[in-house]
mmCIF file of C-alpha atoms and ligand atoms in Angstrom:
data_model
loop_
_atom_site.group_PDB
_atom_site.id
_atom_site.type_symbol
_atom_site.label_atom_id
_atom_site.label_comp_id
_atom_site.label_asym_id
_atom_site.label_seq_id
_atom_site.Cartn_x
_atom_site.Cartn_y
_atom_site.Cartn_z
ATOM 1 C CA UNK A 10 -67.593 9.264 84.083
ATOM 2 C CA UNK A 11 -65.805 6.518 82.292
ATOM 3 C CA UNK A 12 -66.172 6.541 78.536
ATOM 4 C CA UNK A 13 -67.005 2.612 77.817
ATOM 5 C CA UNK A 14 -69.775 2.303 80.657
ATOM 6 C CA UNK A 15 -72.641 2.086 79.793
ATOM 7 C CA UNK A 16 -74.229 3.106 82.594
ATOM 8 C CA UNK A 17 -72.088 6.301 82.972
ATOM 9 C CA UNK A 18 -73.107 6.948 78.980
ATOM 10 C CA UNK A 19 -76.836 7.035 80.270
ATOM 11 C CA UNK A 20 -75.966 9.333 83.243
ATOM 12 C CA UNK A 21 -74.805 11.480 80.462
ATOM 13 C CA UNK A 22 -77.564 10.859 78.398
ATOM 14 C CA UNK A 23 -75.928 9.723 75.727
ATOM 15 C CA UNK A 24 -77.860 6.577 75.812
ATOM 16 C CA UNK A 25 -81.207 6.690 76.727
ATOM 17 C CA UNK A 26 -83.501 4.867 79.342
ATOM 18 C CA UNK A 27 -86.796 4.763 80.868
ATOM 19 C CA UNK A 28 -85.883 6.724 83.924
ATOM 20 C CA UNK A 29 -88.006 6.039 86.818
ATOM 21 C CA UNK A 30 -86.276 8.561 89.976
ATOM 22 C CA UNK A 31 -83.684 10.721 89.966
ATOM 23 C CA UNK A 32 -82.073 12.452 92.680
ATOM 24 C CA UNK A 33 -78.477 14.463 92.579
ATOM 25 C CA UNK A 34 -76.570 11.755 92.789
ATOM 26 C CA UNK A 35 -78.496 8.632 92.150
ATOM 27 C CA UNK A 36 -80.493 7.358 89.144
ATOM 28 C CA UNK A 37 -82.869 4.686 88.872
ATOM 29 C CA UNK A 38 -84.236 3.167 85.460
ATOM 30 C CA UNK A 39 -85.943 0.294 83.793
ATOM 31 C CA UNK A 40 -83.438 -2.694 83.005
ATOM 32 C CA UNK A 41 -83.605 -3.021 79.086
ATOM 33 C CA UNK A 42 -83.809 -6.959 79.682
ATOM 34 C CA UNK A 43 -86.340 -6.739 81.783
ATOM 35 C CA UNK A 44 -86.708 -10.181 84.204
ATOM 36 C CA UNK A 45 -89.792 -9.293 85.492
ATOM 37 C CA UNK A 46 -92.381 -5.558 84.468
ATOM 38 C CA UNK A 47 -90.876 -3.739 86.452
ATOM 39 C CA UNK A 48 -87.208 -4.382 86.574
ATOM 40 C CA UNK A 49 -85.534 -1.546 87.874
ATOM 41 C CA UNK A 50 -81.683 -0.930 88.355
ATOM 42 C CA UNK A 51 -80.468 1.655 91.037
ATOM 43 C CA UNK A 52 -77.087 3.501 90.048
ATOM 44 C CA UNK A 53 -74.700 5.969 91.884
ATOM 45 C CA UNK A 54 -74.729 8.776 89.003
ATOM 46 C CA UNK A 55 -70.539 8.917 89.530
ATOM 47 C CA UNK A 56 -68.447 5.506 88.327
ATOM 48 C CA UNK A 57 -67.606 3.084 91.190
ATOM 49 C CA UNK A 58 -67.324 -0.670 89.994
ATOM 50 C CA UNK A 59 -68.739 -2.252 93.349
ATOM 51 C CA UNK A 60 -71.118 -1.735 96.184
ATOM 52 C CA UNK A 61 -68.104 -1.581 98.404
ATOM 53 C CA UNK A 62 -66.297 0.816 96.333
ATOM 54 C CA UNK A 63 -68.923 3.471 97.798
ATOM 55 C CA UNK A 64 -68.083 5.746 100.767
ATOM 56 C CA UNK A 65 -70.309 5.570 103.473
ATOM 57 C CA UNK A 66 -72.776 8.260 102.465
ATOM 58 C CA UNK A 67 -72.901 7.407 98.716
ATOM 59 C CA UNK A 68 -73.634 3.493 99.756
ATOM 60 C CA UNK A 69 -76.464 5.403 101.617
ATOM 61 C CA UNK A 70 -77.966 7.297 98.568
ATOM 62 C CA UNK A 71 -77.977 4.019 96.837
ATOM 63 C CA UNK A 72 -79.416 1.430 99.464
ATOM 64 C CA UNK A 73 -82.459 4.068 100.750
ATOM 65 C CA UNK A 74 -83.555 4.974 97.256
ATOM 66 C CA UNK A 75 -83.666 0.899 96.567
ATOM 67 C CA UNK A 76 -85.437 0.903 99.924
ATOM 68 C CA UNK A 77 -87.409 3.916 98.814
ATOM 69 C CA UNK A 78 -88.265 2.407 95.185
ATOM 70 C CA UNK A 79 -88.928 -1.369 96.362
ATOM 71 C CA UNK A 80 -92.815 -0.587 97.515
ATOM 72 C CA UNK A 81 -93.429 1.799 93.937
ATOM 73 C CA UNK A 82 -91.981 -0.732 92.495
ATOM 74 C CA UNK A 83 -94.089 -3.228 93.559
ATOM 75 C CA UNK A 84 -97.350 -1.539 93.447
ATOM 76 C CA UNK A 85 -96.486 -0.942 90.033
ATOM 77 C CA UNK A 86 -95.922 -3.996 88.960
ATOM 78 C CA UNK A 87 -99.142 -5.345 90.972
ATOM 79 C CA UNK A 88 -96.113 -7.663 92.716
ATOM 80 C CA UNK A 89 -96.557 -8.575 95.815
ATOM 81 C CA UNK A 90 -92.875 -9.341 96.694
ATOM 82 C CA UNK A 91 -89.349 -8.521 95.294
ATOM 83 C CA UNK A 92 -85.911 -10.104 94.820
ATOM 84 C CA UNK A 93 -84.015 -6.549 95.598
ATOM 85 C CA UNK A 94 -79.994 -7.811 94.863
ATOM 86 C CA UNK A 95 -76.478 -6.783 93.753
ATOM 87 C CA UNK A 96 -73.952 -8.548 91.688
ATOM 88 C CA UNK A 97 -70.781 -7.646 93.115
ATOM 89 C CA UNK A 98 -68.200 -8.174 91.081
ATOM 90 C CA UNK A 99 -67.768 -10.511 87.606
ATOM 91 C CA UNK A 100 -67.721 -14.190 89.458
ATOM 92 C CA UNK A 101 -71.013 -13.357 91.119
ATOM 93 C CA UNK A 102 -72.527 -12.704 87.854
ATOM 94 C CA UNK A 103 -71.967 -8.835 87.343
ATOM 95 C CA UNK A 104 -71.736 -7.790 83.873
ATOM 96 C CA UNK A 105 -71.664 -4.023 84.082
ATOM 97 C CA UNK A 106 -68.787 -2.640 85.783
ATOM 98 C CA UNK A 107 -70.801 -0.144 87.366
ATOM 99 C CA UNK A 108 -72.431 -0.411 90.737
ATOM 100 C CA UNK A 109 -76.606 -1.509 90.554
ATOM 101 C CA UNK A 110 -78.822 -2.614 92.520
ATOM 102 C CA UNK A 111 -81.810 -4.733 91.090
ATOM 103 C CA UNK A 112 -85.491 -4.592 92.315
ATOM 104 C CA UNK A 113 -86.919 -7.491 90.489
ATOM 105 C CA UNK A 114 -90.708 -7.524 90.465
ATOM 106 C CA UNK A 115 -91.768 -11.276 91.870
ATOM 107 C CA UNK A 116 -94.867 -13.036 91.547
ATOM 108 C CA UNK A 117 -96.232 -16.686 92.902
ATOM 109 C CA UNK A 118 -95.452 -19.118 90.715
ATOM 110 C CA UNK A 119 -93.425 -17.292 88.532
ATOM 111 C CA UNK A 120 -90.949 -19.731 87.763
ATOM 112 C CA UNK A 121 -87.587 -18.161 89.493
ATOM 113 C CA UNK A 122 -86.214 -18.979 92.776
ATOM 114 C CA UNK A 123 -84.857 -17.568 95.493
ATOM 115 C CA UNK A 124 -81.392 -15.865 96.728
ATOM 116 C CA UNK A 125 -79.993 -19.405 97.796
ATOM 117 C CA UNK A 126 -80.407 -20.375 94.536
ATOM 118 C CA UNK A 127 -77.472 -18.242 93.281
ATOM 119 C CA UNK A 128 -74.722 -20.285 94.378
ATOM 120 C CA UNK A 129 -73.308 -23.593 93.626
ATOM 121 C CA UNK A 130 -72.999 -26.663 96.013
ATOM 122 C CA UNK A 131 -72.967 -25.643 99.526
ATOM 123 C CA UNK A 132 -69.615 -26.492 101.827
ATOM 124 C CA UNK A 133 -69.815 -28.372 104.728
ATOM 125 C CA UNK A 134 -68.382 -26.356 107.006
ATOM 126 C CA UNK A 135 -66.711 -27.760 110.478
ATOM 127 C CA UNK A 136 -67.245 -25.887 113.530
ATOM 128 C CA UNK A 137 -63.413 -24.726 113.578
ATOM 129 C CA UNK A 138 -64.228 -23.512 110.063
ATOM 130 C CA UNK A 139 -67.451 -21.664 111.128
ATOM 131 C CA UNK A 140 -65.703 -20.192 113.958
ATOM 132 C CA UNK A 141 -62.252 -19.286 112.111
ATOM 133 C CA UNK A 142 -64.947 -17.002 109.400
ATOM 134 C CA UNK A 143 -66.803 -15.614 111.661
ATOM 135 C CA UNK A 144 -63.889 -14.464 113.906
ATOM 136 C CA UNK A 145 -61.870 -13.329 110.630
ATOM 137 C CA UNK A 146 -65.684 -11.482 109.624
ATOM 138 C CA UNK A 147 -65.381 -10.000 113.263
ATOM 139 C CA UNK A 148 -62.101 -9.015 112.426
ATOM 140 C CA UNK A 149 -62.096 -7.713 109.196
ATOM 141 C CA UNK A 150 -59.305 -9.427 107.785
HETATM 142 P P1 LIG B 223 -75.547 -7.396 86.016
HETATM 143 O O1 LIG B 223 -75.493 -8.779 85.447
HETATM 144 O O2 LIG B 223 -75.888 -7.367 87.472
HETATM 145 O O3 LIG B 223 -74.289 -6.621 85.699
HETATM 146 O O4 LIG B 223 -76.768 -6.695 85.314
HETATM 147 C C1 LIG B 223 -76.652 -5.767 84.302
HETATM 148 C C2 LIG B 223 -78.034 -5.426 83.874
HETATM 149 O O5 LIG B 223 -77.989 -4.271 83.068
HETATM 150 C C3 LIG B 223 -78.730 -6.516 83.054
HETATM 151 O O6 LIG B 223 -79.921 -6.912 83.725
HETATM 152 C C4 LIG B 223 -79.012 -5.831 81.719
HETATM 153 O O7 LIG B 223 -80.245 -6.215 81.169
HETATM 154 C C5 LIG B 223 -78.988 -4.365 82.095
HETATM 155 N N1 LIG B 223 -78.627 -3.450 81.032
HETATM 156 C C6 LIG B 223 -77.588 -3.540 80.175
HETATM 157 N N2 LIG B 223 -77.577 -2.490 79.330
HETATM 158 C C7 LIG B 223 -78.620 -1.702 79.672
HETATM 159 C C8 LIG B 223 -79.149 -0.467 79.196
HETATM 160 N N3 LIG B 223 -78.581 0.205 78.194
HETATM 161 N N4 LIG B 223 -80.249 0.039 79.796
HETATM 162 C C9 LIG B 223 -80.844 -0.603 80.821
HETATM 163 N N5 LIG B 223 -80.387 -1.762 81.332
HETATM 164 C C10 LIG B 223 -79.299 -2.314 80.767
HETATM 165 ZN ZN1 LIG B 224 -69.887 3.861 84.919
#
């Protein structure tokens, strides 16, 4: 629990929300700005800033009950597909320092785009630079 987060104030239930699943230690609820019916954001109940803050079996709590939710979702929203996304960390666009996952109700023609949208001008990458990422992704360094 950290006292200015929102999202830990409505695991406490100090602010409320339109809770949608709840499990011992994940919560999902409606996003109070919704971009689609539907919206839902999926939350570790305990105060991590990113995805890859999470240990192993936490990360798993949070990515099955997004893969759980993504179909109710859906059929809920009479969707018939999903943008299902994290912002991790502030230059990608997160805003709450506290780990979510978004299920975001899509419809034909409804006026967004998709994933590749999010970022700016592509690089053009050489093959030495291809190679040198994928060998330091290999890596891990
Ligand atoms: P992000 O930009 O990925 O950090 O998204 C944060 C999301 O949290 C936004 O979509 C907000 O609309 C949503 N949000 C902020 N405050 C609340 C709240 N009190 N209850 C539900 N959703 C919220
Ligand atoms: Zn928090």
């Amino acid at each position: 629990m950290t006292d200015d987060c929102i999202f830990c104030s409505i695991v406490a239930g100090d602010i409320p929300s339109r809770t949608v699943y709840e499990s011992e230690d994940v919560l999902a609820f409606l996003d109070a700005n919704p971009l689609a019916p539907g919206h839902t954001l999926v939350i570790p109940k305990t105060h991590h800033e990113r995805l890859n803050d999470l240990g192993d079996g936490l990360a798993g709590e949070v990515l099955g009950t997004l893969n759980a939710l993504v179909p109710v979702v859906e059929n809920a929203a009479d969707a018939p597909a999903s943008t299902v996304a994290f912002n991790n960390g502030p230059e990608a666009g997160q805003e709450v320092p506290h780990v979510h996952g978004h299920i975001v109700p899509r419809f034909e023609d409804d006026g967004g785009g998709p994933i590749h949208a999010v970022a700016g001008a592509r690089p053009d990458l050489s093959e030495e630079e291809l190679d040198d990422i994928a060998e330091r992704i290999r890596n891990g360094n």
